[in-house]
Amino acid sequence: MMWVWRLASEVAPGNACLYLPPRPGPYDQAAFQCQLLQNHQQLTQGWGFPTEDLNLPPARWKQNYIDIENPFDPNNPTQILPAFLAAVNACNNKLLQDQQIPTWTRQEAQTEAEKNYGLMSRFLKIHIGDTIFIPNANLNGHSDDHFMVVTVATGYQFINRSNQQYALMRRWPTDFHWTEDFGHVITVDRELTRVFRKNQLQPGAFRAPFLARIVPVVPDSEYRGFGAFLRANNYPFNPY
């Protein structure tokens, strides 16, 4: 099967505000992802905190997601945990309007958890031998002139990067150092990691529906030209 996999966006200062130690501003997630790909053959995605292993039952994963992103007070389940809310408000007082950190109602939290599980659980459907296209990327990070192709060598793994150095500083699950991000991983074949010029594919090949983090390539008569491109470049893949 074929997939389209997008590199992450830059982390905005608003999101960076909650991490230990505090970051002064945004940092480049895409460069971090490509460094892992280049040095360890790991293709990674998402915010992988220690309680977000996708091998957990779906209901448990969704509750863990809520407890991380907007934890509710166990003594008052309709209210955000006061310590978390205080930290969010302290950050928001320093941030521009478009960088504000949101807080959710219980229903909004459940909706967000459902949406994110639907996206992230696609990891579990990626198998050894699948081919993945990474648009607008080279081995240094984002690139408007390139895309990459990789082949899956192992299925989904969750890597827990918890750093005990910061353990005593944590007051709730969002208190993690940024290097602990991205625990959701598949390993790819080093020999089949290739970088191509963007103009080698038809214009608009990666437009909708390939705009989310991970999207399967649904078979159609042309496959957006992906299959023909791989054959023309003698790239081995499992056709539909």
Coordinates of C-alpha atoms in Angstrom, one line a residue:
M1 CA 0.0 0.0 0.0
M2 CA 1.1 3.6 -0.6
W3 CA 0.8 6.5 1.9
V4 CA 1.4 10.3 1.9
W5 CA 3.0 11.5 5.1
R6 CA 3.5 15.2 5.9
L7 CA 6.3 16.6 8.0
A8 CA 5.2 18.6 11.0
S9 CA 4.8 22.3 11.2
E10 CA 6.9 24.6 13.3
V11 CA 6.0 24.6 17.0
A12 CA 4.6 28.1 17.8
P13 CA 5.7 30.0 20.9
G14 CA 2.3 29.4 22.5
N15 CA 2.7 25.6 22.5
A16 CA 6.4 25.9 23.5
C17 CA 5.5 27.9 26.6
L18 CA 4.2 24.8 28.5
Y19 CA 7.4 22.7 28.1
L20 CA 10.3 22.2 30.5
P21 CA 12.7 23.9 30.3
P22 CA 10.8 26.8 28.6
R23 CA 11.7 27.4 25.0
P24 CA 12.2 31.0 24.0
G25 CA 10.3 30.6 20.7
P26 CA 9.4 28.2 17.9
Y27 CA 11.6 25.3 16.9
D28 CA 11.7 23.3 13.6
Q29 CA 9.9 19.9 14.0
A30 CA 10.6 19.0 10.4
A31 CA 14.3 19.2 10.8
F32 CA 14.0 17.1 14.0
Q33 CA 12.0 14.5 12.0
C34 CA 14.5 14.4 9.1
Q35 CA 17.4 14.1 11.5
L36 CA 15.9 10.9 13.0
L37 CA 15.2 9.6 9.5
Q38 CA 18.7 10.3 8.3
N39 CA 20.5 9.0 11.4
H40 CA 18.3 6.2 12.7
Q41 CA 15.9 5.4 9.8
Q42 CA 13.0 6.4 12.0
L43 CA 10.0 8.1 10.5
T44 CA 8.1 9.8 13.3
Q45 CA 5.0 11.8 13.7
G46 CA 2.7 13.3 16.4
W47 CA 3.1 14.3 20.0
G48 CA 4.2 11.1 21.6
F49 CA 4.0 11.5 25.3
P50 CA 4.5 8.3 27.5
T51 CA 0.8 7.7 27.9
E52 CA 0.0 7.9 24.1
D53 CA 1.1 4.5 22.9
L54 CA -1.3 3.6 20.1
N55 CA -1.2 0.0 21.2
L56 CA -3.4 1.0 24.2
P57 CA -7.2 0.3 23.9
P58 CA -8.8 3.2 22.0
A59 CA -10.9 4.5 24.9
R60 CA -7.8 4.5 27.2
W61 CA -5.8 6.4 24.6
K62 CA -8.4 9.1 24.1
Q63 CA -8.7 9.6 27.9
N64 CA -4.9 9.9 28.2
Y65 CA -4.9 12.4 25.3
I66 CA -7.4 14.6 27.2
D67 CA -5.4 14.3 30.4
I68 CA -2.4 15.6 28.6
E69 CA -3.8 18.3 26.4
N70 CA -6.5 19.7 28.8
P71 CA -6.5 17.8 32.1
F72 CA -9.8 18.1 34.0
D73 CA -10.0 18.3 37.8
P74 CA -10.8 14.8 39.2
N75 CA -12.8 16.5 42.0
N76 CA -14.8 18.6 39.5
P77 CA -14.9 16.8 36.2
T78 CA -16.3 19.7 34.2
Q79 CA -13.5 22.1 35.1
I80 CA -9.9 22.2 33.9
L81 CA -7.3 21.3 36.5
P82 CA -6.6 24.7 38.3
A83 CA -2.8 24.3 38.1
F84 CA -2.9 23.6 34.4
L85 CA -5.3 26.6 33.8
A86 CA -3.0 28.9 35.8
A87 CA 0.0 27.9 33.6
V88 CA -2.1 28.4 30.4
N89 CA -3.2 31.8 31.5
A90 CA 0.3 32.8 32.4
C91 CA 1.5 31.8 28.9
N92 CA -1.4 33.5 27.2
N93 CA -0.7 36.8 29.0
K94 CA 2.7 36.8 27.1
L95 CA 1.4 35.8 23.7
L96 CA -0.3 37.4 20.7
Q97 CA -3.9 36.6 20.1
D98 CA -3.1 34.1 17.3
Q99 CA -0.7 32.2 19.5
Q100 CA -3.1 31.7 22.4
I101 CA -3.3 28.2 24.0
P102 CA -7.0 27.0 24.0
T103 CA -8.8 25.3 26.8
W104 CA -11.7 22.9 26.1
T105 CA -15.1 22.0 27.5
R106 CA -15.6 18.3 28.2
Q107 CA -17.4 17.9 24.9
E108 CA -14.7 19.8 22.9
A109 CA -12.0 17.6 24.6
Q110 CA -13.8 14.4 23.6
T111 CA -14.2 15.7 20.0
E112 CA -10.5 16.5 19.8
A113 CA -9.6 13.1 21.2
E114 CA -11.8 11.3 18.7
K115 CA -10.3 13.4 15.8
N116 CA -6.7 12.8 16.8
Y117 CA -7.2 9.1 17.4
G118 CA -8.7 8.8 14.0
L119 CA -5.6 10.4 12.4
M120 CA -2.9 8.7 14.6
S121 CA -4.4 5.2 14.5
R122 CA -3.6 5.1 10.8
F123 CA -0.1 4.2 12.1
L124 CA -1.4 0.8 13.0
K125 CA -2.5 0.1 9.4
I126 CA 1.0 0.8 7.9
H127 CA 2.8 -2.5 7.2
I128 CA 6.3 -3.7 6.2
G129 CA 6.9 -3.1 2.5
D130 CA 4.4 -0.2 2.2
T131 CA 5.7 2.8 0.3
I132 CA 5.5 6.3 1.8
F133 CA 5.7 9.6 0.0
I134 CA 6.8 12.6 2.0
P135 CA 5.9 15.8 0.1
N136 CA 7.8 19.1 0.3
A137 CA 10.8 17.6 2.0
N138 CA 14.4 16.5 1.7
L139 CA 16.8 15.1 4.4
N140 CA 17.3 18.5 5.9
G141 CA 13.6 19.3 6.5
H142 CA 11.0 21.2 4.6
S143 CA 11.8 21.9 0.9
D144 CA 9.5 23.4 -1.7
D145 CA 11.6 21.8 -4.4
H146 CA 11.7 18.1 -3.3
F147 CA 9.8 15.1 -2.0
M148 CA 11.0 11.9 -0.5
V149 CA 10.0 8.2 -0.9
V150 CA 10.7 5.6 1.7
T151 CA 9.8 1.9 2.2
V152 CA 8.6 0.6 5.6
A153 CA 11.0 -1.9 7.3
T154 CA 9.1 -2.4 10.6
G155 CA 5.5 -1.7 11.7
Y156 CA 4.5 0.8 14.4
Q157 CA 6.6 1.2 17.5
F158 CA 6.2 3.5 20.5
I159 CA 9.4 4.9 21.8
N160 CA 9.3 6.4 25.3
R161 CA 11.8 9.2 25.4
S162 CA 11.1 10.3 29.0
N163 CA 14.1 12.1 30.5
Q164 CA 14.4 11.5 34.2
Q165 CA 16.4 14.8 34.5
Y166 CA 13.1 16.7 34.4
A167 CA 10.9 14.2 36.4
L168 CA 10.8 16.2 39.6
M169 CA 9.8 19.4 37.7
R170 CA 6.7 17.9 36.3
R171 CA 3.4 18.9 37.9
W172 CA 1.1 17.4 35.2
P173 CA 1.5 15.4 32.0
T174 CA 2.3 18.4 29.8
D175 CA 5.5 19.0 31.7
F176 CA 7.9 17.3 29.3
H177 CA 11.1 18.5 27.7
W178 CA 10.8 19.0 24.0
T179 CA 13.3 16.3 23.1
E180 CA 10.7 13.8 24.4
D181 CA 8.3 14.6 21.6
F182 CA 7.6 12.3 18.7
G183 CA 7.3 8.8 20.3
H184 CA 5.3 7.3 17.4
V185 CA 7.8 5.6 15.0
I186 CA 8.1 3.3 12.1
T187 CA 11.5 2.2 10.8
V188 CA 12.3 2.5 7.1
D189 CA 14.8 0.8 4.7
R190 CA 18.0 3.0 4.5
E191 CA 18.7 1.8 1.0
L192 CA 15.3 2.8 -0.2
T193 CA 15.2 6.3 1.2
R194 CA 15.3 8.5 -1.9
V195 CA 15.0 12.3 -2.5
F196 CA 13.4 13.5 -5.8
R197 CA 12.8 16.8 -7.5
K198 CA 9.2 18.0 -7.0
N199 CA 8.8 18.6 -10.8
Q200 CA 9.2 14.9 -11.4
L201 CA 5.6 14.3 -10.3
Q202 CA 2.5 15.8 -12.0
P203 CA 1.5 19.3 -10.7
G204 CA -0.7 19.2 -7.7
A205 CA 0.0 15.5 -6.9
F206 CA -0.1 16.1 -3.2
R207 CA -3.1 18.3 -3.1
A208 CA -6.3 17.2 -1.3
P209 CA -7.1 14.6 0.0
F210 CA -3.4 14.3 1.0
L211 CA -3.3 17.2 3.4
A212 CA -3.5 15.5 6.8
R213 CA -0.5 14.0 8.7
I214 CA -0.9 10.5 7.3
V215 CA -3.2 9.6 4.4
P216 CA -3.6 6.3 2.5
V217 CA -3.4 6.5 -1.3
V218 CA -6.8 5.2 -2.3
P219 CA -6.6 3.2 -5.6
D220 CA -7.9 4.9 -8.7
S221 CA -7.0 4.6 -12.4
E222 CA -3.9 6.8 -12.1
Y223 CA -2.9 6.8 -8.4
R224 CA -2.1 10.5 -9.0
G225 CA 0.8 9.2 -11.0
F226 CA 2.5 7.7 -7.9
G227 CA 2.7 4.1 -9.2
A228 CA 3.8 5.1 -12.6
F229 CA 6.5 7.3 -11.1
L230 CA 7.9 4.5 -8.9
R231 CA 8.0 2.1 -11.9
A232 CA 9.7 4.6 -14.1
N233 CA 12.4 5.1 -11.4
N234 CA 12.8 1.4 -10.8
Y235 CA 11.7 1.9 -7.2
P236 CA 10.4 -1.4 -5.7
F237 CA 7.0 -1.3 -4.1
N238 CA 4.0 -3.4 -3.5
P239 CA 1.4 -2.4 -6.1
Y240 CA -2.3 -2.6 -5.3

